[in-house]
Amino acid sequence: MIIPSHKLRILVATKPVDFRKGHDGLAALVQNELGKKPFTGTVYVFRSKRGDRLKLLYWDGSGLVMTYKRLEEHSFTWPTIRNGVISLNSAQFEALFSGLDWRRVQAPVIHPPLLAD
């Protein structure tokens, strides 16, 4: 499984989508409903109505990549359903993708390296 790198912007569409949509349908949704540009390298995360499935859509520079995941025993933890998107950092995304509660993950604090005297 290819998981987007920590350098990518990750946006979660908070409203459930029709999971019959493929690459083009989700790209159109990004542009027309979310008001974003689907071909910028941003990772868009979509949820199913039941909340046990997600789809990722992102442009890798040569084509649209779509990833689908279904949890077998429980549902993903999703933000409150509303119109629009929320942004996740890479650690929160990894927790969401693993089926964990992403809201409990805080952004990592990166300290500059210590310089030797």
Short mmCIF file of C-alpha atoms in Angstrom, two decimals:
data_model
loop_
_atom_site.label_atom_id
_atom_site.label_comp_id
_atom_site.label_asym_id
_atom_site.label_seq_id
_atom_site.Cartn_x
_atom_site.Cartn_y
_atom_site.Cartn_z
CA MET A 1 0.00 0.00 0.00
CA ILE A 2 1.28 3.41 -0.90
CA ILE A 3 0.52 5.97 1.79
CA PRO A 4 1.03 9.63 0.89
CA SER A 5 4.19 11.19 2.31
CA HIS A 6 4.26 13.62 5.20
CA LYS A 7 4.95 16.50 2.82
CA LEU A 8 1.53 16.35 1.17
CA ARG A 9 -1.50 18.39 2.17
CA ILE A 10 -4.33 16.12 3.34
CA LEU A 11 -7.96 17.26 3.22
CA VAL A 12 -10.93 15.22 4.46
CA ALA A 13 -14.32 15.83 2.85
CA THR A 14 -16.64 15.75 5.84
CA LYS A 15 -19.80 14.89 3.92
CA PRO A 16 -20.29 11.24 2.80
CA VAL A 17 -20.05 10.60 -0.95
CA ASP A 18 -21.48 8.04 -3.36
CA PHE A 19 -18.86 5.29 -3.35
CA ARG A 20 -19.71 4.26 -6.90
CA LYS A 21 -17.69 7.30 -8.01
CA GLY A 22 -14.33 6.58 -9.58
CA HIS A 23 -11.32 8.76 -10.39
CA ASP A 24 -13.14 11.22 -12.63
CA GLY A 25 -16.25 11.46 -10.45
CA LEU A 26 -14.24 12.20 -7.32
CA ALA A 27 -12.05 14.72 -9.18
CA ALA A 28 -15.21 16.49 -10.37
CA LEU A 29 -16.53 16.49 -6.80
CA VAL A 30 -13.27 18.04 -5.55
CA GLN A 31 -13.53 20.80 -8.12
CA ASN A 32 -17.27 21.47 -8.20
CA GLU A 33 -18.42 20.77 -4.64
CA LEU A 34 -15.33 21.44 -2.55
CA GLY A 35 -14.01 24.30 -4.69
CA LYS A 36 -10.50 22.82 -4.77
CA LYS A 37 -8.11 21.77 -7.53
CA PRO A 38 -7.77 17.98 -7.86
CA PHE A 39 -4.48 18.04 -9.81
CA THR A 40 -2.23 19.83 -7.29
CA GLY A 41 -0.92 16.86 -5.29
CA THR A 42 -3.26 17.40 -2.35
CA VAL A 43 -4.63 14.15 -0.93
CA TYR A 44 -8.44 14.13 -0.70
CA VAL A 45 -10.07 11.67 1.70
CA PHE A 46 -13.71 10.67 1.19
CA ARG A 47 -15.99 8.69 3.49
CA SER A 48 -18.87 6.33 2.82
CA LYS A 49 -22.31 6.78 4.35
CA ARG A 50 -21.77 3.89 6.78
CA GLY A 51 -18.36 5.24 7.79
CA ASP A 52 -16.56 1.90 7.41
CA ARG A 53 -14.94 2.79 4.06
CA LEU A 54 -12.71 5.50 2.73
CA LYS A 55 -11.29 6.50 -0.61
CA LEU A 56 -8.19 8.58 -1.23
CA LEU A 57 -7.67 10.58 -4.38
CA TYR A 58 -4.49 12.38 -5.29
CA TRP A 59 -2.44 13.45 -8.28
CA ASP A 60 1.08 11.98 -8.20
CA GLY A 61 2.40 14.04 -11.11
CA SER A 62 1.61 11.50 -13.81
CA GLY A 63 -1.96 10.45 -13.05
CA LEU A 64 -4.76 10.25 -10.52
CA VAL A 65 -4.26 7.66 -7.78
CA MET A 66 -7.32 6.28 -6.00
CA THR A 67 -7.05 4.06 -2.94
CA TYR A 68 -9.96 2.27 -1.27
CA LYS A 69 -10.04 0.81 2.23
CA ARG A 70 -12.80 -1.00 4.13
CA LEU A 71 -12.62 -1.82 7.82
CA GLU A 72 -13.99 -5.24 8.68
CA GLU A 73 -14.96 -4.93 12.34
CA HIS A 74 -15.71 -1.27 13.03
CA SER A 75 -15.95 2.19 11.47
CA PHE A 76 -13.43 4.94 10.94
CA THR A 77 -13.55 7.93 13.27
CA TRP A 78 -14.83 10.79 11.16
CA PRO A 79 -15.28 14.50 11.80
CA THR A 80 -18.78 15.86 12.23
CA ILE A 81 -20.75 15.74 8.98
CA ARG A 82 -20.99 19.19 7.42
CA ASN A 83 -20.20 20.77 4.07
CA GLY A 84 -16.55 21.39 3.42
CA VAL A 85 -13.21 19.89 4.34
CA ILE A 86 -10.84 19.68 7.27
CA SER A 87 -7.08 19.38 7.13
CA LEU A 88 -5.11 16.57 8.79
CA ASN A 89 -1.40 16.34 9.43
CA SER A 90 0.43 13.17 8.37
CA ALA A 91 0.28 11.57 11.84
CA GLN A 92 -3.48 12.17 12.07
CA PHE A 93 -3.93 10.75 8.58
CA GLU A 94 -1.97 7.61 9.43
CA ALA A 95 -4.15 7.11 12.51
CA LEU A 96 -7.34 7.60 10.49
CA PHE A 97 -6.15 5.22 7.77
CA SER A 98 -5.30 2.60 10.41
CA GLY A 99 -8.80 2.83 11.90
CA LEU A 100 -7.65 4.67 15.03
CA ASP A 101 -9.07 7.85 16.53
CA TRP A 102 -7.10 10.53 14.69
CA ARG A 103 -8.38 13.22 17.10
CA ARG A 104 -6.05 11.85 19.79
CA VAL A 105 -2.95 12.39 17.68
CA GLN A 106 -1.10 15.64 18.14
CA ALA A 107 1.24 17.16 15.63
CA PRO A 108 4.81 16.04 16.25
CA VAL A 109 7.22 18.66 17.53
CA ILE A 110 10.36 18.72 15.44
CA HIS A 111 13.40 20.22 17.09
CA PRO A 112 16.43 21.36 15.09
CA PRO A 113 19.53 19.22 15.52
CA LEU A 114 21.98 20.23 18.23
CA LEU A 115 25.20 21.62 16.87
CA ALA A 116 28.41 20.35 18.37
CA ASP A 117 30.74 23.00 19.78
#
